[in-house]
GROMACS .gro file of C-alpha atoms in nm:
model
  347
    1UNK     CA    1  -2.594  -3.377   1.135
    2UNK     CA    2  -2.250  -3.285   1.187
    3UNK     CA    3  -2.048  -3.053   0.948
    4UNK     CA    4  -1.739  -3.223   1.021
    5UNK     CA    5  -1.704  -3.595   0.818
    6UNK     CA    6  -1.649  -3.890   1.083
    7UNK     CA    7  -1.436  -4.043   0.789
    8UNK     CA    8  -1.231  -3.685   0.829
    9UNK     CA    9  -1.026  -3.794   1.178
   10UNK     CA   10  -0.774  -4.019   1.202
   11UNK     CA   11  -0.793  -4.318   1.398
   12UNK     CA   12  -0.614  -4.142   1.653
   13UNK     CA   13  -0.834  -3.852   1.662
   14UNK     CA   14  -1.166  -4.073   1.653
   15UNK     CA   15  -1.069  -4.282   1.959
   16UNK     CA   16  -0.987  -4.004   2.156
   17UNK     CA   17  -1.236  -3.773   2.078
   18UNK     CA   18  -1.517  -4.098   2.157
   19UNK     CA   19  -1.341  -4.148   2.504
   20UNK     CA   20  -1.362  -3.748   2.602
   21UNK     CA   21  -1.755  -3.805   2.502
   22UNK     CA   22  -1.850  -4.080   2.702
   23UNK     CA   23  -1.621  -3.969   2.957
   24UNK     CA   24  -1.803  -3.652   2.984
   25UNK     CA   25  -2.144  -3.836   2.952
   26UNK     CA   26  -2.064  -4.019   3.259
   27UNK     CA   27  -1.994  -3.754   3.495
   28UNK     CA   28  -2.059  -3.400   3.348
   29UNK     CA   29  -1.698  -3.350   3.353
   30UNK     CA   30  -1.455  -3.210   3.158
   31UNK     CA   31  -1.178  -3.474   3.020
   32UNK     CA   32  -0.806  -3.407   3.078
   33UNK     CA   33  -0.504  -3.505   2.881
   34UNK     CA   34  -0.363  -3.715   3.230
   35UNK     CA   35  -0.718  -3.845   3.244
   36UNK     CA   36  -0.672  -4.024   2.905
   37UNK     CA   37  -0.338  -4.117   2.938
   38UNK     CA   38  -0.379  -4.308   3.273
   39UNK     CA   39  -0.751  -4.491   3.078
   40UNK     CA   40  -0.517  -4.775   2.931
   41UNK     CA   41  -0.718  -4.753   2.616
   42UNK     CA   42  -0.499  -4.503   2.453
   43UNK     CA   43  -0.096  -4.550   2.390
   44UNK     CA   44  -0.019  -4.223   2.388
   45UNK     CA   45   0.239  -3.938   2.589
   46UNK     CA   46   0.014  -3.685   2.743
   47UNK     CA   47   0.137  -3.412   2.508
   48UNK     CA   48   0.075  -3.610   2.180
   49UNK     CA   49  -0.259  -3.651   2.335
   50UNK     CA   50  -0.315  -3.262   2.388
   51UNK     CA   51  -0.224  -3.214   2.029
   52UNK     CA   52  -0.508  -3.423   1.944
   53UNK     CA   53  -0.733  -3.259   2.221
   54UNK     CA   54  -0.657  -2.901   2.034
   55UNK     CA   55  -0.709  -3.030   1.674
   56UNK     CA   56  -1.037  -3.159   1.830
   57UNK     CA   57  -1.137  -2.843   1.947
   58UNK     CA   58  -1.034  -2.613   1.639
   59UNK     CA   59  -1.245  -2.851   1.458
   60UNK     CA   60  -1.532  -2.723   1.700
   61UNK     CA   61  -1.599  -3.094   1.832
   62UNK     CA   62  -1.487  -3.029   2.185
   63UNK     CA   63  -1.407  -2.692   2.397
   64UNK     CA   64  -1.251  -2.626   2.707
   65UNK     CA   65  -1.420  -2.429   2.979
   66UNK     CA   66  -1.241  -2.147   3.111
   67UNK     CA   67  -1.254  -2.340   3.496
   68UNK     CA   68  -1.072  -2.686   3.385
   69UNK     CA   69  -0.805  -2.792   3.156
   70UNK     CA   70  -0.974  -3.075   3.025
   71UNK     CA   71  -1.198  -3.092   2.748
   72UNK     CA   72  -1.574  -3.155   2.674
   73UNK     CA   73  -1.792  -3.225   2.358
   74UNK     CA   74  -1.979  -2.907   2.214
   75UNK     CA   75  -2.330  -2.952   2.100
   76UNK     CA   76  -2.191  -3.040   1.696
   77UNK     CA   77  -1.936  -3.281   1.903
   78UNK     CA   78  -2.206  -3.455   2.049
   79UNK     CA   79  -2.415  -3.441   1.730
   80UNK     CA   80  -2.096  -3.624   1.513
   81UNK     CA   81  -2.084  -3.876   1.817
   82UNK     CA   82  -2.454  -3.958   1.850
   83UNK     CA   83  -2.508  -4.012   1.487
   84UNK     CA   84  -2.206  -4.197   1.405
   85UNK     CA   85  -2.035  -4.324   1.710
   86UNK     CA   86  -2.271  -4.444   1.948
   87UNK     CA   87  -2.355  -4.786   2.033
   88UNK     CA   88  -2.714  -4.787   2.110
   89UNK     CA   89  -2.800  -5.038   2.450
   90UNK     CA   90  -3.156  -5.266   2.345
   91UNK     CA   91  -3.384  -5.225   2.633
   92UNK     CA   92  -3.358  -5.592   2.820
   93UNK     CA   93  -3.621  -5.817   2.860
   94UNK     CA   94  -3.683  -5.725   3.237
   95UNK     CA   95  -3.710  -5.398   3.126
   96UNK     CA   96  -3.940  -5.414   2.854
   97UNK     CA   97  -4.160  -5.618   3.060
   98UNK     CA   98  -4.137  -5.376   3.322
   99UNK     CA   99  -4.227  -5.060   3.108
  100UNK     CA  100  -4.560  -5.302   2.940
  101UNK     CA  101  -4.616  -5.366   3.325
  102UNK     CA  102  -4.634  -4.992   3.464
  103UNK     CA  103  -4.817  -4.849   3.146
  104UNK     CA  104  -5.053  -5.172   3.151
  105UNK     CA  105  -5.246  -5.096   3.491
  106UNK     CA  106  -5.620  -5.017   3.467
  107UNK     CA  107  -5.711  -4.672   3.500
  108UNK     CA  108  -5.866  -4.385   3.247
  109UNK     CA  109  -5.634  -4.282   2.987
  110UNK     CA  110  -5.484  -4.007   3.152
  111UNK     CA  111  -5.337  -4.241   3.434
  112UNK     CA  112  -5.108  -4.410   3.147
  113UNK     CA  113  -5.043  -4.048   3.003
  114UNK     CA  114  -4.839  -3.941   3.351
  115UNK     CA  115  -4.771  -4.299   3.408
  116UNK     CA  116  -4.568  -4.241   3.096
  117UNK     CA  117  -4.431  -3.907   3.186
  118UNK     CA  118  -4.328  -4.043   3.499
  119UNK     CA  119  -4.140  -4.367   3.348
  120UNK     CA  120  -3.933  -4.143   3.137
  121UNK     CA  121  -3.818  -3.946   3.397
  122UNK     CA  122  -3.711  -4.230   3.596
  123UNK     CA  123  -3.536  -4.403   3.278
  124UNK     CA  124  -3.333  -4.065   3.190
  125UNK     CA  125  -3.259  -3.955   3.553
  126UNK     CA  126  -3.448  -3.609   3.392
  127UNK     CA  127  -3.773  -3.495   3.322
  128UNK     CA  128  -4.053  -3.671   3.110
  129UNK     CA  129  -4.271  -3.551   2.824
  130UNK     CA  130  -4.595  -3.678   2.685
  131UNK     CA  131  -4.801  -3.469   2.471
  132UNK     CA  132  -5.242  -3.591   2.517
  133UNK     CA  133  -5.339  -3.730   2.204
  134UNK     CA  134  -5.543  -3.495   2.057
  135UNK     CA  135  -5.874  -3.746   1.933
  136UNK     CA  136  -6.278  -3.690   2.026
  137UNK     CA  137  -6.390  -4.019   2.228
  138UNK     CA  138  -6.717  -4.174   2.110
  139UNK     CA  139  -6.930  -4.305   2.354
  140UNK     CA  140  -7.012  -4.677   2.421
  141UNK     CA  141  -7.254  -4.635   2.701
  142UNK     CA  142  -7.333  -4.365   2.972
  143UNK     CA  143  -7.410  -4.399   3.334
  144UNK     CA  144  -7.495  -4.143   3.617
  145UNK     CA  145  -7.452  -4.253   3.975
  146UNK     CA  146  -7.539  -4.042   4.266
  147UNK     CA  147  -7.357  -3.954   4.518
  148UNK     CA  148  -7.524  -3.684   4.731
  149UNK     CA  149  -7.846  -3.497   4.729
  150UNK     CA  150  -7.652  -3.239   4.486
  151UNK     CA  151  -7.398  -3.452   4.313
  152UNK     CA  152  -7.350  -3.741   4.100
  153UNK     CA  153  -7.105  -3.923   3.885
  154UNK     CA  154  -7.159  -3.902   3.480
  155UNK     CA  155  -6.906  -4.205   3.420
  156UNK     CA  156  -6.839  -4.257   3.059
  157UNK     CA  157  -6.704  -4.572   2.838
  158UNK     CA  158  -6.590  -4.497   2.557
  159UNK     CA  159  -6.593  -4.715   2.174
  160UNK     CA  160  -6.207  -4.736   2.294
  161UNK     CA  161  -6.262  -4.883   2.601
  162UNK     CA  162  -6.119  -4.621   2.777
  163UNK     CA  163  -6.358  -4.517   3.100
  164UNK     CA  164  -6.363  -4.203   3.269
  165UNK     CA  165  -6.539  -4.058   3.573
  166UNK     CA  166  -6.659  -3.694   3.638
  167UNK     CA  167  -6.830  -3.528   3.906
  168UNK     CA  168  -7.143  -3.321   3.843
  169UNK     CA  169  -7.274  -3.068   4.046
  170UNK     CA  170  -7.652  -3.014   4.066
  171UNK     CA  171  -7.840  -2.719   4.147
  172UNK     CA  172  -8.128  -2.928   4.290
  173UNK     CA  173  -8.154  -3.277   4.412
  174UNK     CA  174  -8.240  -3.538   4.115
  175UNK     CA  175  -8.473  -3.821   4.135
  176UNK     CA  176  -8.379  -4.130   4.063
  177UNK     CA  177  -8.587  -4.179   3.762
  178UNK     CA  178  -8.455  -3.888   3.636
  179UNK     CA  179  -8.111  -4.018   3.653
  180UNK     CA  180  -8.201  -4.323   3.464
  181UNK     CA  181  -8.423  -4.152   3.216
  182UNK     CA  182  -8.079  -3.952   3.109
  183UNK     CA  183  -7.860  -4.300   3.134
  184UNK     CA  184  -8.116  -4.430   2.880
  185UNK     CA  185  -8.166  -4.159   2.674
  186UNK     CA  186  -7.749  -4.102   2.604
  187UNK     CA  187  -7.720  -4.507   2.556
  188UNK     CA  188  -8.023  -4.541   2.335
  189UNK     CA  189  -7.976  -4.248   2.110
  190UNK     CA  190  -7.617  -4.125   2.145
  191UNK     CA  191  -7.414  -4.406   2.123
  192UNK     CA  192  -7.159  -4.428   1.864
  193UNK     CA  193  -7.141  -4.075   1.861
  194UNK     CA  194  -6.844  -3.847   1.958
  195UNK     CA  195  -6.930  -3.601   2.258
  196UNK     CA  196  -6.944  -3.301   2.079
  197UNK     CA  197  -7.231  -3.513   1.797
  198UNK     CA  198  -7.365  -3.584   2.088
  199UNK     CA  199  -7.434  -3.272   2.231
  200UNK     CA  200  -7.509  -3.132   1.893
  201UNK     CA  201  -7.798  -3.367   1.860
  202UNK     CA  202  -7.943  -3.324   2.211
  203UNK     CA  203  -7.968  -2.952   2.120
  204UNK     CA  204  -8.154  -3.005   1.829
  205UNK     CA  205  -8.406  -3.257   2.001
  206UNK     CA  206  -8.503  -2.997   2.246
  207UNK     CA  207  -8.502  -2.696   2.017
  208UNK     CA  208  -8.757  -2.892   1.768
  209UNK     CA  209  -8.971  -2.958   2.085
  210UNK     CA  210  -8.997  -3.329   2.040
  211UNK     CA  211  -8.697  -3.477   2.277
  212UNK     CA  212  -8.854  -3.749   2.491
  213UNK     CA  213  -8.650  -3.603   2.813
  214UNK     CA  214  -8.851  -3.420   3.075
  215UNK     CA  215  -8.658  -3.088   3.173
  216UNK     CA  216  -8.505  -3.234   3.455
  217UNK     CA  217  -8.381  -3.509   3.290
  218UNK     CA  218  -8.322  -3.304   2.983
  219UNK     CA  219  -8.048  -3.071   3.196
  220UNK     CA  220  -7.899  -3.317   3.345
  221UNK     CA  221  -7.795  -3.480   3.012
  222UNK     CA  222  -7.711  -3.173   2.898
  223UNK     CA  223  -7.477  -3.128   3.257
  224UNK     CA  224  -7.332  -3.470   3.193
  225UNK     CA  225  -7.181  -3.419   2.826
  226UNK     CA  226  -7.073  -3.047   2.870
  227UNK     CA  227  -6.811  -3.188   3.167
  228UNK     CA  228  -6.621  -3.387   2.867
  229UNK     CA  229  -6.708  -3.158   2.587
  230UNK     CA  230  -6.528  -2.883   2.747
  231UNK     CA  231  -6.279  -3.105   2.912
  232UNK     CA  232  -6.029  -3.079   2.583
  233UNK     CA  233  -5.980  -2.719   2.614
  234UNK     CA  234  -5.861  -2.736   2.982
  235UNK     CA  235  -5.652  -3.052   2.926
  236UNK     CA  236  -5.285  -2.971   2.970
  237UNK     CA  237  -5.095  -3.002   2.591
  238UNK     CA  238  -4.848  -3.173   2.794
  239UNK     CA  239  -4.745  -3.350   3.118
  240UNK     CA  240  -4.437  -3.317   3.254
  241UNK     CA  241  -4.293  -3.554   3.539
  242UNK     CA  242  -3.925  -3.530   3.707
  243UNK     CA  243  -3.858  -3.189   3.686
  244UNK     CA  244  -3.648  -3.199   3.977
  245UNK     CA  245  -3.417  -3.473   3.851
  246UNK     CA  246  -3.294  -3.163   3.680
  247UNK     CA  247  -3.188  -3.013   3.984
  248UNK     CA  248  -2.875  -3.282   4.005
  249UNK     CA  249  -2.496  -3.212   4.174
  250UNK     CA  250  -2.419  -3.097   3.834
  251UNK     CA  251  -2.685  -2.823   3.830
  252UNK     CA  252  -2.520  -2.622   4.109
  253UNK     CA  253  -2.250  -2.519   3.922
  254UNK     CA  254  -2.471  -2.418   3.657
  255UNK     CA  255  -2.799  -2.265   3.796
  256UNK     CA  256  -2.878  -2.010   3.526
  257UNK     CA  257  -2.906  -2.278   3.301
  258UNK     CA  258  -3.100  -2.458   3.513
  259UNK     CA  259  -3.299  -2.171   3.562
  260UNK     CA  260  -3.351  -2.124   3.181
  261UNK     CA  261  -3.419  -2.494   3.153
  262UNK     CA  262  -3.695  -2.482   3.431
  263UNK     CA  263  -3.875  -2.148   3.288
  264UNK     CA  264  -3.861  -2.325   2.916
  265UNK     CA  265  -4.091  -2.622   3.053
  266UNK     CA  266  -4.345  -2.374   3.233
  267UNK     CA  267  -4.405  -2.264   2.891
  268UNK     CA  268  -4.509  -2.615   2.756
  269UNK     CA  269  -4.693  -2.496   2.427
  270UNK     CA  270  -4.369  -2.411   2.311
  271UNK     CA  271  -4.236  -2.778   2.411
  272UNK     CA  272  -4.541  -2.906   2.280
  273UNK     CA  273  -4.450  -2.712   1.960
  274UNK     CA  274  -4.095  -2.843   1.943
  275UNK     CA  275  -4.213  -3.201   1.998
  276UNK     CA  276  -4.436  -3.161   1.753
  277UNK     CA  277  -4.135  -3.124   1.512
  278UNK     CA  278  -4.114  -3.524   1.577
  279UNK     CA  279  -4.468  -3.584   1.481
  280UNK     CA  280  -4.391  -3.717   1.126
  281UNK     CA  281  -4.049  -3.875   1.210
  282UNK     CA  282  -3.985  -4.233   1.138
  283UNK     CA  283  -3.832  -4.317   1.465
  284UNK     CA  284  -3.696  -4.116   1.758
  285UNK     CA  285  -3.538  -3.792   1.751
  286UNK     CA  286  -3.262  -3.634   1.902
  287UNK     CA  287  -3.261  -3.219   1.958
  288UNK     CA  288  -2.908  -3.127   2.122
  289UNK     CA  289  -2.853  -2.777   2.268
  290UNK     CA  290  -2.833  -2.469   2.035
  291UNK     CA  291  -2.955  -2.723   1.729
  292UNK     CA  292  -3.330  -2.576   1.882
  293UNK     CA  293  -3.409  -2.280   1.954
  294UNK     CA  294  -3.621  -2.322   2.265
  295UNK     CA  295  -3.333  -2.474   2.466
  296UNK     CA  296  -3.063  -2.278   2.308
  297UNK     CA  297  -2.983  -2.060   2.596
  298UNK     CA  298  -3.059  -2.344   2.903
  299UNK     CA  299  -2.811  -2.573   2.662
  300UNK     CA  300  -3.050  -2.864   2.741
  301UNK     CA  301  -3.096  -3.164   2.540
  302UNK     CA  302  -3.456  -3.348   2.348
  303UNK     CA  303  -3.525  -3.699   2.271
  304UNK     CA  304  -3.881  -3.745   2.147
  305UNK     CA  305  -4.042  -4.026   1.999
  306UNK     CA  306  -4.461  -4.018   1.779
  307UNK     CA  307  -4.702  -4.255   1.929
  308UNK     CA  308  -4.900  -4.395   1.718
  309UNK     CA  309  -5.229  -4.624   1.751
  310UNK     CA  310  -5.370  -4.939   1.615
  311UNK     CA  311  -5.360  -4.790   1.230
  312UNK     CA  312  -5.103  -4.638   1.245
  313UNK     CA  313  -5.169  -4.291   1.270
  314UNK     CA  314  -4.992  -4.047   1.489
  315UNK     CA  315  -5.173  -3.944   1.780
  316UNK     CA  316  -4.886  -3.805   2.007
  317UNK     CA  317  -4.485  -3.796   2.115
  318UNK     CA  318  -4.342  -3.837   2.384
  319UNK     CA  319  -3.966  -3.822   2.544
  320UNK     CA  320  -3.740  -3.659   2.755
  321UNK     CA  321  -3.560  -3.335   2.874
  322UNK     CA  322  -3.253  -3.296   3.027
  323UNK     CA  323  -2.904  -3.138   2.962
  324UNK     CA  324  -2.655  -3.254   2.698
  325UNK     CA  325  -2.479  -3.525   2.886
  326UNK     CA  326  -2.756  -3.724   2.926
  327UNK     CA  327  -2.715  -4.119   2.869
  328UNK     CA  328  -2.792  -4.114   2.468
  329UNK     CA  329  -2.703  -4.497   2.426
  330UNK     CA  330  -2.965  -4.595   2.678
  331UNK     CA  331  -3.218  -4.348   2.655
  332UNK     CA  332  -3.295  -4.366   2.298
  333UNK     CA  333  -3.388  -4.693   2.274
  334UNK     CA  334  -3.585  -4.677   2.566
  335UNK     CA  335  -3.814  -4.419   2.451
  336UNK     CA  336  -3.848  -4.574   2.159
  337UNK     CA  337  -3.954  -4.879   2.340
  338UNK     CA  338  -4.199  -4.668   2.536
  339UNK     CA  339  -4.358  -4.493   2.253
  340UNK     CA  340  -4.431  -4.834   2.100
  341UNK     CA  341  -4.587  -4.965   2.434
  342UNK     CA  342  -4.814  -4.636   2.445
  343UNK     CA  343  -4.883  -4.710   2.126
  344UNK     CA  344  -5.063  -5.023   2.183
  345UNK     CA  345  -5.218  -4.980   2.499
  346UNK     CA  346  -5.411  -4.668   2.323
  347UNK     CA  347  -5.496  -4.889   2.024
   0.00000   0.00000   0.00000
């Protein structure tokens, strides 16, 4: 929150200081005193509106970089405005149904993931964010397909629904019946289970000696789970789509922020540990500039939003990263939209 009272400026002072904000949100531009006087919207000389600029700016709301003579809203300026000012635009009905639409189309859960990451990006003209749900699948049924002498497919369905396919390299060529005898070994005995139970039991079949899989099938089994049991680790915390909407006309006059910006999202455990920060929030968040310590030096701004599933529970956030002028009105709502939509789709 800001430490300067909306109730503190005048009328005078609060119209002003909302049209040098969404001015500046607009175009990335500093607001001049002509600027405001030519709008229409305020009836004011353009001296008596530089007075008002200037109280605005020794009341650390707005600041005026050293290459204009217009003003712009510091990160507590845009903090005031975003949590008492702004007029928040409802996704529309062609939108939501567009958002349901992209995340809806069939595919293994990771699709929707940078599906997500990707819609974000192109909803904030910057870049998306979508943390993986951290959660063990359980498996529904197992299958393993070959495809060459030395390969196969271990495709897996989870309890969720969710179906993924994996490629599994074998040191020798597999006989059919060996194939099936570890498709109907997993479905018979494993179901239910999640893959790491599932692996845990298989070990303790064949170190008691009585597992009912041969060697070869016994390996192959073995093969098949370790491709998703290790698969967690390797995952990416996050995906990240649209980092070169970042890279905008603005950018050029600012490339060491940029810069900053860019190197902060190669790191993404610490983004993933910032977003985290939103895990237990009620409804979406908004990190401006120096208010986080990641982004203090690119100046960049966070909106992040938990997903949660069918019960409720928390399973990941998502949102976007771009700098402080981004388009707060529409944005928030349309993460928040988003995260809801994830939400289902995951269940």
């Amino acid at each position: 929150m800001s430490n300067v009272p909306l109730n503190e400026l005048t009328e005078r002072a609060r119209a002003i200081f909302q049209l040098v904000v969404e001015g500046y949100l607009a175009d990335g531009q500093p607001v001049g005193s002509k600027m405001l006087a030519t709008d229409g919207r305020v009836n004011l000389s353009p001296a008596s509106i530089r007075s008002v600029l200037a109280d605005l700016e020794g009341l650390g709301l707005l600041a005026a970089p050293h290459t204009s003579a217009g003003r712009m809203p510091t990160d507590t300026g845009l903090r005031l405005f975003v949590d008492g000012m702004m007029q928040v635009a409802e996704p529309s009905k062609e939108e939501r149904n567009a958002i349901e639409q992209r995340l809806g189309e069939p595919g293994p859960i990771e699709q929707a993931l940078e599906a997500t990451s990707s819609l974000l990006s192109d909803i904030s003209g910057a870049a998306g964010m979508v943390m993986v749900p951290q959660r063990e699948v359980r498996l529904r049924q197992f299958s393993i397909v070959p495809l060459s002498p030395q390969q196969v497919l271990a495709v897996l369905v989870g309890l969720d629904g969710q179906v993924e396919n994996r490629v599994v390299d074998l040191s020798t060529p597999a006989d059919p019946s060996v194939l099936e005898q570890a498709s109907n070994f997993i479905n018979s005995r494993l179901s239910g289970k999640t893959l790491a139970e599932a692996a845990g039991e298989l070990r303790r079949e064949i170190a008691s000696g009585h597992s009912a899989l041969d060697k070869a099938s016994s390996d192959l089994v073995q093969r098949g789970l370790a491709v998703w049991t290790k698969d967690p680790a390797q995952r990416p915390v996050l995906i990240v789509r649209g980092q070169a909407n970042l890279l905008d006309d603005g950018a050029i006059q600012d490339l060491e922020r940029v810069r900053s910006l860019l190197d902060d999202l190669e790191s993404k455990q610490s983004v993933a540990e910032l977003l985290e920060d939103a895990r237990e929030a009620e409804s979406t968040r908004i990190f401006i500039g120096s208010e986080n310590r990641l982004f203090s030096l690119s100046g960049s701004s966070v909106i992040a939003s938990p997903y949660r599933d069918s019960e409720g529970k928390v399973v990941g956030v998502l949102g976007v990263i771009g700098p402080t002028r981004l388009n707060y009105a529409r944005v928030v709502p349309m993460v928040d939209f988003t995260a809801r939509s994830l939400g289902k789709l995951i269940g």
